[in-house]
């Protein structure tokens, strides 16, 4: 059974770009060459996008291979398949890595034990419930990555086709 997904490297210093390609190639078991373009949101950095196909769990392996580099911003997504839910990983230098399980429409699925823990922390006055839910949904990562998600001039365009 295979799934597919996308790796979005939102920003990487030029010197790190070949290392990202090597890490991705190591996970996928095949040579990878990303199309790097300048990242206007962070001058001096580069961005790339790569569609992949592999076994369920590949997104986790990609995120693990890339998580150690402090100057890298990235996201990895995996579509759900017959044997696994979808996944989304987001990483920033300031926040570290975020992981969420996603459903067939891309919605984040939050396990009940994480919701219960958020309720307990809120009831004990440790935090506000709204802030806890925002973290469970990855809002801090989304807020930080949003400026980097916009395609800059020269970015590849992915056309979506309606399937009837």
CSV table of C-alpha atoms in Angstrom, one decimal, residues 1-5 28 52-58:
chain,number,residue,atom,x,y,z
A,1,UNK,CA,0.0,0.0,0.0
A,2,UNK,CA,1.4,3.4,-0.9
A,3,UNK,CA,0.4,7.0,-0.1
A,4,UNK,CA,1.6,10.3,-1.5
A,5,UNK,CA,2.3,13.7,-0.1
A,28,UNK,CA,13.0,7.8,-0.5
A,52,UNK,CA,6.6,12.2,-3.2
A,53,UNK,CA,5.0,8.7,-3.1
A,54,UNK,CA,5.9,6.0,-0.7
A,55,UNK,CA,4.7,3.7,2.1
A,56,UNK,CA,2.6,5.0,5.0
A,57,UNK,CA,5.0,6.5,7.5
A,58,UNK,CA,7.2,8.2,4.8
